């Protein structure tokens, strides 16, 4: 009598092993392909939404108080030129003369030394509607402890929206505008 395994049983076991391993590999490849496909779908949704986001920033100016001093409010005229209603759709940045810019890698938005980015959350524009939006300036302490609004040279608007729970910033469609009458008074 021979000891060991017959050639036929060995071939059958080898074929079974190959089938099982290839099944695991095909299953793994299928799940990875599905993940990549889902990511590609999300990216294409973001690009499409950014491209379809159609707005205009027409004018930015500071509102003075009755005595001529700075009220700390920058008003910006925003027009929705698209046929989609807009809700909480912008991140705004007030840029002062002393801001040194750096890049924020996570949000990919230009930021100054002090954070001046504000979400303009109260904006709701229906399709083809135009509206003036108030943005409040940051303040700094004055000589006598009073709060003095910081000067602003320009305003940046970055389109922003949500896909699922994720904030999406359309940095390629950012609009910068000189702010009129916003220096130190």
PDB file of N, CA and C in Angstrom, residues 24-25 31 34 58 62 80 84 92-93 100 105 109 114 121 127 134 152 177:
ATOM      1  N   UNK A  24     -12.094  34.958  -3.841  1.00  0.00           N
ATOM      2  CA  UNK A  24     -11.751  36.047  -2.925  1.00  0.00           C
ATOM      3  C   UNK A  24     -11.197  37.248  -3.688  1.00  0.00           C
ATOM      4  N   UNK A  25     -10.334  37.000  -4.657  1.00  0.00           N
ATOM      5  CA  UNK A  25      -9.726  38.093  -5.427  1.00  0.00           C
ATOM      6  C   UNK A  25     -10.790  38.846  -6.223  1.00  0.00           C
ATOM      7  N   UNK A  31     -15.392  44.956  -4.906  1.00  0.00           N
ATOM      8  CA  UNK A  31     -15.682  45.960  -3.871  1.00  0.00           C
ATOM      9  C   UNK A  31     -14.838  47.213  -4.069  1.00  0.00           C
ATOM     10  N   UNK A  34     -16.295  49.221  -6.871  1.00  0.00           N
ATOM     11  CA  UNK A  34     -17.508  49.894  -6.414  1.00  0.00           C
ATOM     12  C   UNK A  34     -17.158  51.149  -5.617  1.00  0.00           C
ATOM     13  N   UNK A  58     -22.185  92.050  -7.578  1.00  0.00           N
ATOM     14  CA  UNK A  58     -22.155  93.282  -8.355  1.00  0.00           C
ATOM     15  C   UNK A  58     -21.499  94.444  -7.631  1.00  0.00           C
ATOM     16  N   UNK A  62     -19.079  99.674   2.218  1.00  0.00           N
ATOM     17  CA  UNK A  62     -19.269  99.787   3.662  1.00  0.00           C
ATOM     18  C   UNK A  62     -20.337 100.835   3.948  1.00  0.00           C
ATOM     19  N   UNK A  80     -28.543  85.839  -8.079  1.00  0.00           N
ATOM     20  CA  UNK A  80     -28.603  84.436  -8.488  1.00  0.00           C
ATOM     21  C   UNK A  80     -29.050  84.401  -9.946  1.00  0.00           C
ATOM     22  N   UNK A  84     -32.012  77.755 -10.147  1.00  0.00           N
ATOM     23  CA  UNK A  84     -32.115  76.933  -8.945  1.00  0.00           C
ATOM     24  C   UNK A  84     -32.102  77.854  -7.729  1.00  0.00           C
ATOM     25  N   UNK A  92     -17.750  83.809   2.797  1.00  0.00           N
ATOM     26  CA  UNK A  92     -17.252  85.140   2.453  1.00  0.00           C
ATOM     27  C   UNK A  92     -15.993  85.422   3.251  1.00  0.00           C
ATOM     28  N   UNK A  93     -15.103  86.183   2.666  1.00  0.00           N
ATOM     29  CA  UNK A  93     -13.880  86.572   3.348  1.00  0.00           C
ATOM     30  C   UNK A  93     -13.674  88.061   3.143  1.00  0.00           C
ATOM     31  N   UNK A 100      -1.844  89.031   5.397  1.00  0.00           N
ATOM     32  CA  UNK A 100      -0.836  88.260   4.686  1.00  0.00           C
ATOM     33  C   UNK A 100      -1.495  86.931   4.378  1.00  0.00           C
ATOM     34  N   UNK A 105      -5.100  74.157   3.416  1.00  0.00           N
ATOM     35  CA  UNK A 105      -5.132  72.956   2.579  1.00  0.00           C
ATOM     36  C   UNK A 105      -6.460  72.228   2.650  1.00  0.00           C
ATOM     37  N   UNK A 109      -8.947  77.475   0.740  1.00  0.00           N
ATOM     38  CA  UNK A 109      -9.381  78.870   0.657  1.00  0.00           C
ATOM     39  C   UNK A 109      -8.232  79.734   1.151  1.00  0.00           C
ATOM     40  N   UNK A 114      -5.281  86.524  10.551  1.00  0.00           N
ATOM     41  CA  UNK A 114      -6.413  86.296  11.444  1.00  0.00           C
ATOM     42  C   UNK A 114      -7.570  85.782  10.600  1.00  0.00           C
ATOM     43  N   UNK A 121     -24.851  82.602   6.164  1.00  0.00           N
ATOM     44  CA  UNK A 121     -25.864  81.560   6.308  1.00  0.00           C
ATOM     45  C   UNK A 121     -27.280  82.046   6.076  1.00  0.00           C
ATOM     46  N   UNK A 127     -34.487  81.593  -7.677  1.00  0.00           N
ATOM     47  CA  UNK A 127     -33.930  81.664  -9.026  1.00  0.00           C
ATOM     48  C   UNK A 127     -34.094  83.071  -9.593  1.00  0.00           C
ATOM     49  N   UNK A 134     -25.707  91.619   4.239  1.00  0.00           N
ATOM     50  CA  UNK A 134     -24.850  92.294   5.218  1.00  0.00           C
ATOM     51  C   UNK A 134     -23.816  91.320   5.760  1.00  0.00           C
ATOM     52  N   UNK A 152     -11.430  97.180   5.494  1.00  0.00           N
ATOM     53  CA  UNK A 152     -11.586  96.113   4.505  1.00  0.00           C
ATOM     54  C   UNK A 152     -11.254  96.681   3.134  1.00  0.00           C
ATOM     55  N   UNK A 177     -13.957  91.096  -5.116  1.00  0.00           N
ATOM     56  CA  UNK A 177     -14.496  92.399  -5.484  1.00  0.00           C
ATOM     57  C   UNK A 177     -13.937  93.456  -4.534  1.00  0.00           C
TER      58      UNK A 177
END
